[in-house]
CSV table of C-alpha atoms in Angstrom, one decimal:
chain,number,residue,atom,x,y,z
E,872,MET,CA,0.1,-0.2,0.0
E,873,LYS,CA,1.4,3.3,-1.4
E,874,LEU,CA,-0.7,6.4,0.6
E,875,ASN,CA,-0.5,10.0,-1.0
E,876,PRO,CA,0.4,12.8,1.0
E,877,ARG,CA,-1.7,15.2,-0.3
E,878,GLN,CA,-4.9,12.4,0.9
E,879,LEU,CA,-3.3,12.1,4.2
E,880,GLU,CA,-2.7,15.8,4.6
E,881,ALA,CA,-6.5,16.3,3.5
E,882,PHE,CA,-7.2,13.8,6.2
E,883,ARG,CA,-5.4,15.6,9.2
E,884,THR,CA,-7.1,18.9,8.0
E,885,VAL,CA,-10.6,17.8,8.0
E,886,MET,CA,-9.5,16.1,11.6
E,887,LEU,CA,-8.6,19.3,12.6
E,888,THR,CA,-11.5,21.6,11.5
E,889,GLY,CA,-14.2,18.9,11.3
E,890,SER,CA,-15.3,20.2,7.8
E,891,MET,CA,-15.1,19.5,4.5
E,892,THR,CA,-15.5,23.1,3.7
E,893,ILE,CA,-13.3,24.5,6.5
E,894,ALA,CA,-10.6,22.0,5.8
E,895,ALA,CA,-10.9,23.6,1.8
E,896,GLU,CA,-10.7,27.1,2.8
E,897,SER,CA,-7.2,26.0,4.9
E,898,LEU,CA,-5.4,23.7,1.9
E,899,ARG,CA,-6.9,26.3,-0.4
E,900,VAL,CA,-8.7,24.1,-2.7
E,901,SER,CA,-12.4,23.6,-3.6
E,902,GLN,CA,-14.2,21.4,-1.6
E,903,PRO,CA,-14.5,19.1,-3.7
E,904,ALA,CA,-10.8,18.1,-4.0
E,905,VAL,CA,-10.9,18.0,-0.4
E,906,SER,CA,-13.9,15.3,-0.8
E,907,ARG,CA,-12.2,13.6,-3.7
E,908,LEU,CA,-9.2,13.4,-1.6
E,909,ILE,CA,-10.9,11.7,1.4
E,910,ARG,CA,-12.6,9.6,-0.9
E,911,ASP,CA,-10.1,8.0,-2.7
E,912,LEU,CA,-7.6,7.7,0.9
E,913,GLU,CA,-11.0,5.3,2.1
E,914,VAL,CA,-10.8,3.8,-1.5
E,915,ALA,CA,-6.8,2.8,-0.8
E,916,LEU,CA,-7.3,1.8,3.1
E,917,SER,CA,-10.4,0.2,2.4
E,918,LEU,CA,-11.7,2.1,5.3
E,919,ARG,CA,-14.7,4.0,5.9
E,920,LEU,CA,-13.5,7.1,8.2
E,921,PHE,CA,-16.3,9.7,7.9
E,922,ARG,CA,-20.2,9.6,8.4
E,923,ARG,CA,-22.3,12.4,8.4
E,924,GLU,CA,-25.4,13.5,10.8
E,925,GLY,CA,-27.0,16.0,9.3
E,926,ASN,CA,-24.3,19.3,9.3
E,927,ARG,CA,-21.7,17.4,11.3
E,928,LEU,CA,-19.0,15.2,9.9
E,929,ILE,CA,-18.3,12.3,12.6
E,930,PRO,CA,-15.0,10.4,12.1
E,931,SER,CA,-15.2,6.6,12.6
E,932,THR,CA,-13.2,5.1,15.0
E,933,GLU,CA,-10.7,3.8,12.4
E,934,ALA,CA,-10.1,7.7,11.6
E,935,GLN,CA,-9.3,8.3,15.3
E,936,PHE,CA,-6.5,5.6,15.5
E,937,LEU,CA,-5.5,6.7,11.8
E,938,TYR,CA,-4.9,10.7,12.8
E,939,ALA,CA,-3.0,10.1,15.7
E,940,GLU,CA,-0.3,8.4,13.6
E,941,VAL,CA,-0.7,10.9,10.9
E,942,ASP,CA,-0.8,13.5,13.4
E,943,LYS,CA,2.6,12.5,15.1
E,944,PHE,CA,4.0,12.3,11.4
E,945,TYR,CA,2.9,16.4,10.6
E,946,GLN,CA,4.1,17.3,14.3
E,947,GLY,CA,7.4,15.8,13.7
E,948,ILE,CA,8.2,17.7,10.0
E,949,GLU,CA,6.9,20.8,11.7
E,950,ARG,CA,9.7,20.3,14.4
E,951,ILE,CA,12.3,20.1,11.4
E,952,GLU,CA,10.6,23.3,9.9
E,953,ARG,CA,11.1,25.1,13.2
E,954,VAL,CA,14.5,23.7,13.9
E,955,ALA,CA,15.6,24.5,10.1
E,956,GLU,CA,14.5,28.0,10.4
E,957,ASP,CA,16.1,28.9,14.3
E,958,LEU,CA,19.1,27.4,12.7
E,959,MET,CA,18.8,29.7,9.1
E,960,THR,CA,18.0,32.5,11.9
E,961,LEU,CA,20.8,31.6,14.3
E,962,ARG,CA,18.4,30.9,17.3
E,963,THR,CA,19.7,27.4,18.5
E,964,GLY,CA,22.7,25.2,18.0
E,965,THR,CA,26.2,25.2,19.7
E,966,LEU,CA,28.5,27.5,19.4
E,967,ARG,CA,32.3,26.8,21.6
E,968,ILE,CA,34.4,29.6,22.3
E,969,GLY,CA,38.1,29.2,23.1
E,970,SER,CA,40.4,32.5,23.5
E,971,MET,CA,43.5,33.2,25.3
E,972,SER,CA,43.2,35.0,28.9
E,973,ALA,CA,44.1,38.5,27.7
E,974,LEU,CA,40.9,38.4,25.5
E,975,GLY,CA,38.8,35.5,27.1
E,976,LEU,CA,38.4,38.0,30.3
E,977,THR,CA,37.6,40.9,28.3
E,978,VAL,CA,36.7,41.3,24.9
E,979,VAL,CA,35.8,37.7,23.6
E,980,ALA,CA,33.6,37.7,27.2
E,981,GLU,CA,31.5,41.1,26.0
E,982,GLY,CA,31.4,39.4,22.7
E,983,ALA,CA,30.0,36.1,24.1
E,984,ARG,CA,27.2,38.7,26.4
E,985,ARG,CA,26.2,40.3,23.1
E,986,PHE,CA,26.2,36.9,20.9
E,987,VAL,CA,23.7,35.4,23.5
E,988,GLN,CA,21.6,38.4,24.2
E,989,ASP,CA,19.7,37.7,21.3
E,990,ARG,CA,20.0,34.0,20.9
E,991,PRO,CA,18.8,32.2,24.4
E,992,GLY,CA,18.3,29.3,22.5
E,993,VAL,CA,22.1,29.0,21.3
E,994,ARG,CA,24.1,26.5,23.7
E,995,THR,CA,27.7,28.8,24.2
E,996,SER,CA,30.7,27.9,26.1
E,997,LEU,CA,34.0,29.8,26.5
E,998,ASP,CA,36.8,28.3,27.3
E,999,VAL,CA,39.7,30.3,28.7
E,1000,ARG,CA,43.4,28.7,27.9
E,1001,ASN,CA,47.1,29.9,26.2
E,1002,SER,CA,47.1,30.3,22.8
E,1003,MET,CA,48.9,26.8,22.1
E,1004,SER,CA,46.0,25.4,24.1
E,1005,VAL,CA,43.4,26.8,21.8
E,1006,LEU,CA,44.7,25.8,18.8
E,1007,GLU,CA,45.2,22.5,19.5
E,1008,LEU,CA,41.4,22.6,20.4
E,1009,THR,CA,40.6,24.5,17.5
E,1010,SER,CA,42.4,21.7,15.3
E,1011,ALA,CA,40.8,18.7,17.2
E,1012,ASN,CA,37.5,20.3,16.1
E,1013,GLN,CA,36.6,20.6,19.7
E,1014,LEU,CA,36.4,24.5,19.4
E,1015,ASP,CA,34.5,26.2,16.6
E,1016,ILE,CA,36.3,29.6,17.0
E,1017,GLY,CA,39.3,30.7,19.1
E,1018,PHE,CA,41.2,33.7,19.4
E,1019,VAL,CA,45.3,33.6,20.0
E,1020,GLN,CA,48.5,35.8,20.1
E,1021,VAL,CA,50.6,33.9,17.9
E,1022,PRO,CA,53.7,33.9,15.4
E,1023,ALA,CA,53.4,34.2,12.0
E,1024,GLY,CA,53.5,30.6,10.2
E,1025,ASP,CA,51.5,27.7,9.1
E,1026,TYR,CA,49.4,26.0,11.2
E,1027,PRO,CA,47.8,22.8,9.7
E,1028,GLY,CA,44.3,21.7,10.1
E,1029,LEU,CA,43.5,25.4,10.8
E,1030,GLN,CA,42.5,28.7,9.4
E,1031,LEU,CA,43.5,31.9,10.7
E,1032,ILE,CA,42.4,35.3,10.0
E,1033,HIS,CA,43.8,38.3,11.6
E,1034,MET,CA,41.8,40.8,13.9
E,1035,PRO,CA,42.6,44.4,13.4
E,1036,LYS,CA,45.8,45.5,15.0
E,1037,VAL,CA,45.3,47.4,18.2
E,1038,ASP,CA,48.1,49.2,20.0
E,1039,ALA,CA,49.4,48.2,23.2
E,1040,VAL,CA,48.9,50.9,26.3
E,1041,CYS,CA,51.0,51.1,29.2
E,1042,VAL,CA,49.5,50.7,32.3
E,1043,MET,CA,50.6,52.7,36.1
E,1044,ARG,CA,48.8,54.0,38.9
E,1045,SER,CA,46.3,57.0,38.7
E,1046,ASP,CA,49.0,58.7,41.5
E,1047,ASP,CA,52.0,57.8,39.6
E,1048,PRO,CA,53.6,61.0,37.7
E,1049,LEU,CA,53.6,58.8,34.3
E,1050,ALA,CA,49.4,59.3,34.8
E,1051,GLN,CA,50.2,63.0,34.7
E,1052,LYS,CA,51.1,62.9,30.8
E,1053,ASP,CA,48.6,62.1,28.0
E,1054,VAL,CA,51.4,60.0,25.8
E,1055,ILE,CA,54.1,58.0,27.2
E,1056,ARG,CA,57.6,57.9,25.4
E,1057,LEU,CA,59.4,54.7,25.8
E,1058,GLU,CA,62.2,57.0,27.4
E,1059,ASP,CA,59.8,57.9,29.9
E,1060,LEU,CA,59.9,54.1,31.4
E,1061,HIS,CA,64.1,54.1,31.7
E,1062,GLY,CA,65.0,53.6,35.2
E,1063,LEU,CA,61.6,52.1,36.1
E,1064,ARG,CA,60.2,48.9,37.6
E,1065,LEU,CA,58.6,47.0,34.7
E,1066,ILE,CA,56.3,44.3,34.9
E,1067,SER,CA,57.2,42.0,32.4
E,1068,LEU,CA,55.2,39.5,30.4
E,1069,ASN,CA,56.5,36.5,29.7
E,1070,PRO,CA,59.6,36.5,27.4
E,1071,ASN,CA,57.9,34.5,24.5
E,1072,ASN,CA,54.7,36.5,24.6
E,1073,PRO,CA,55.1,38.2,21.2
E,1074,LEU,CA,53.9,41.5,22.7
E,1075,GLN,CA,56.7,41.4,25.2
E,1076,ARG,CA,59.0,40.7,22.4
E,1077,ARG,CA,58.1,43.5,20.2
E,1078,LEU,CA,58.4,45.7,23.3
E,1079,ASP,CA,61.6,44.4,24.1
E,1080,ALA,CA,62.7,45.1,21.0
E,1081,ALA,CA,61.8,48.7,21.1
E,1082,LEU,CA,63.0,49.4,24.3
E,1083,GLU,CA,66.5,48.1,23.1
E,1084,SER,CA,66.6,50.3,20.3
E,1085,HIS,CA,65.6,53.1,22.2
E,1086,GLY,CA,68.3,52.6,24.6
E,1087,VAL,CA,65.4,52.0,27.6
E,1088,THR,CA,66.4,50.0,30.4
E,1089,GLY,CA,64.2,49.7,33.5
E,1090,MET,CA,63.9,47.7,36.9
E,1091,SER,CA,62.7,44.4,36.2
E,1092,SER,CA,60.5,43.1,39.3
E,1093,VAL,CA,58.6,40.3,38.0
E,1094,ASP,CA,57.4,38.6,34.6
E,1095,THR,CA,54.5,36.7,34.4
E,1096,THR,CA,52.0,35.2,32.0
E,1097,SER,CA,49.2,37.3,32.8
E,1098,ALA,CA,48.2,40.6,31.8
E,1099,HIS,CA,45.6,40.8,34.4
E,1100,PHE,CA,48.3,39.6,37.1
E,1101,ALA,CA,50.6,42.1,36.0
E,1102,CYS,CA,47.7,44.9,36.1
E,1103,ASN,CA,46.9,43.5,39.4
E,1104,MET,CA,50.6,43.9,39.8
E,1105,VAL,CA,50.5,47.8,39.3
E,1106,SER,CA,47.6,48.5,41.2
E,1107,GLY,CA,49.6,47.0,44.5
E,1108,GLY,CA,52.5,49.5,43.9
E,1109,PHE,CA,54.8,46.8,42.2
E,1110,GLY,CA,55.6,49.0,39.1
E,1111,VAL,CA,54.2,49.5,35.6
E,1112,THR,CA,53.8,47.8,33.0
E,1113,VAL,CA,52.7,47.4,28.9
E,1114,CYS,CA,49.6,45.3,28.0
E,1115,ASP,CA,46.8,45.2,25.4
E,1116,PRO,CA,44.5,47.9,25.8
E,1117,PHE,CA,41.8,45.4,26.2
E,1118,THR,CA,43.1,44.4,29.5
E,1119,ALA,CA,44.3,48.0,30.6
E,1120,SER,CA,40.4,49.1,29.9
E,1121,TYR,CA,38.4,45.9,31.4
E,1122,SER,CA,40.3,45.6,34.4
E,1123,LYS,CA,38.6,46.6,38.0
E,1124,TYR,CA,41.7,46.8,39.8
E,1125,PRO,CA,41.9,49.7,41.7
E,1126,GLY,CA,43.8,53.1,41.4
E,1127,ILE,CA,45.1,52.1,37.9
E,1128,THR,CA,44.8,53.8,35.0
E,1129,TYR,CA,46.1,53.9,31.5
E,1130,ARG,CA,48.0,55.8,28.6
E,1131,LYS,CA,48.9,55.4,24.7
E,1132,LEU,CA,52.1,55.2,23.6
E,1133,GLU,CA,53.9,57.2,21.2
E,1134,GLN,CA,55.5,54.0,19.7
E,1135,SER,CA,53.2,51.8,18.1
E,1136,ILE,CA,54.0,48.7,19.8
E,1137,PRO,CA,51.5,46.2,18.1
E,1138,PHE,CA,49.0,43.9,19.7
E,1139,GLU,CA,48.6,41.2,17.1
E,1140,VAL,CA,45.4,38.8,17.8
E,1141,SER,CA,44.2,36.0,15.0
E,1142,MET,CA,40.9,34.1,15.1
E,1143,VAL,CA,41.2,30.3,14.3
E,1144,PHE,CA,38.7,27.8,13.0
E,1145,PRO,CA,38.6,24.2,12.2
E,1146,GLY,CA,40.7,23.9,8.7
E,1147,HIS,CA,38.8,20.7,7.4
E,1148,GLN,CA,35.2,21.6,7.9
E,1149,GLN,CA,32.5,24.5,6.5
E,1150,ARG,CA,32.5,27.1,9.1
E,1151,SER,CA,29.0,27.6,11.0
E,1152,LYS,CA,26.6,30.4,10.6
E,1153,LEU,CA,26.9,30.8,14.2
E,1154,ALA,CA,30.6,30.8,14.1
E,1155,SER,CA,30.9,33.7,11.4
E,1156,ASP,CA,28.2,35.4,13.1
E,1157,PHE,CA,30.4,35.4,16.2
E,1158,MET,CA,33.3,36.2,14.4
E,1159,GLY,CA,31.1,39.7,13.2
E,1160,ILE,CA,30.5,40.6,16.5
E,1161,MET,CA,34.5,40.5,17.4
E,1162,GLU,CA,35.6,42.3,14.3
E,1163,GLN,CA,33.2,45.2,15.3
E,1164,ILE,CA,34.3,45.3,18.7
E,1165,PHE,CA,38.3,45.9,17.6
E,1166,LYS,CA,37.3,48.3,15.3
E,1167,VAL,CA,36.1,50.2,18.3
E,1168,PRO,CA,38.9,52.3,19.6
E,1169,VAL,CA,39.5,51.2,23.3
């Protein structure tokens, strides 16, 4: 037996409306067309599905059993349509984000907040790690999008997109004499206690090269892998630091402020995606949010 989907649609609509005429209006066909579809279905099933009592259309017991199964089928189709629509409009799904800590605790967290605000049905996760861990997880398809600070080079299994460059800033206490300046020259750092980032940090390497070229030496007090910890140390009066502008502006440590550097020390970040699969619409949408955040001066 091969059932005609149009016959089943007509049958379900008649059961829902209780009327051939209303069903015809709902299906945008003539009433005789609906009657013919029901009659053909009865012939195909060798069953009597309806009987008339005056103006009323009474479904048989067999029709009620059949309707229960037909309705399950159509509800399943409708659920699939809703899911498909949600996927098209980015209202459902999963987005796995990974980020280096300097961004994961600042702008990526802000980007995630904006992203989920309009997409409550999307399950979003943010994993904050070091850049190499983010690269490894993205390459293994355990993250949909990552934010890293990496040297130039090839990274097999990954797609890299460079974010707009931003310049590092100098962070100091609000009562530090440096805070009286609008712009900090590298020479202003000479002889000061400098809280450095890890020597392998690309930003720190650029800063060290710039300081050396200007003959600037400081009293190195401590180095750390975390720009947030460096800002915390500044708050405690241990010295000054040079870090990315996002950490400086998002930090809530008491008594600190930051100023632009006269010399550009670029803080370069890349977005990474798994290289062996098509980028999801959710990941592309989040990428757009982050690109917009990076374009706004901090």
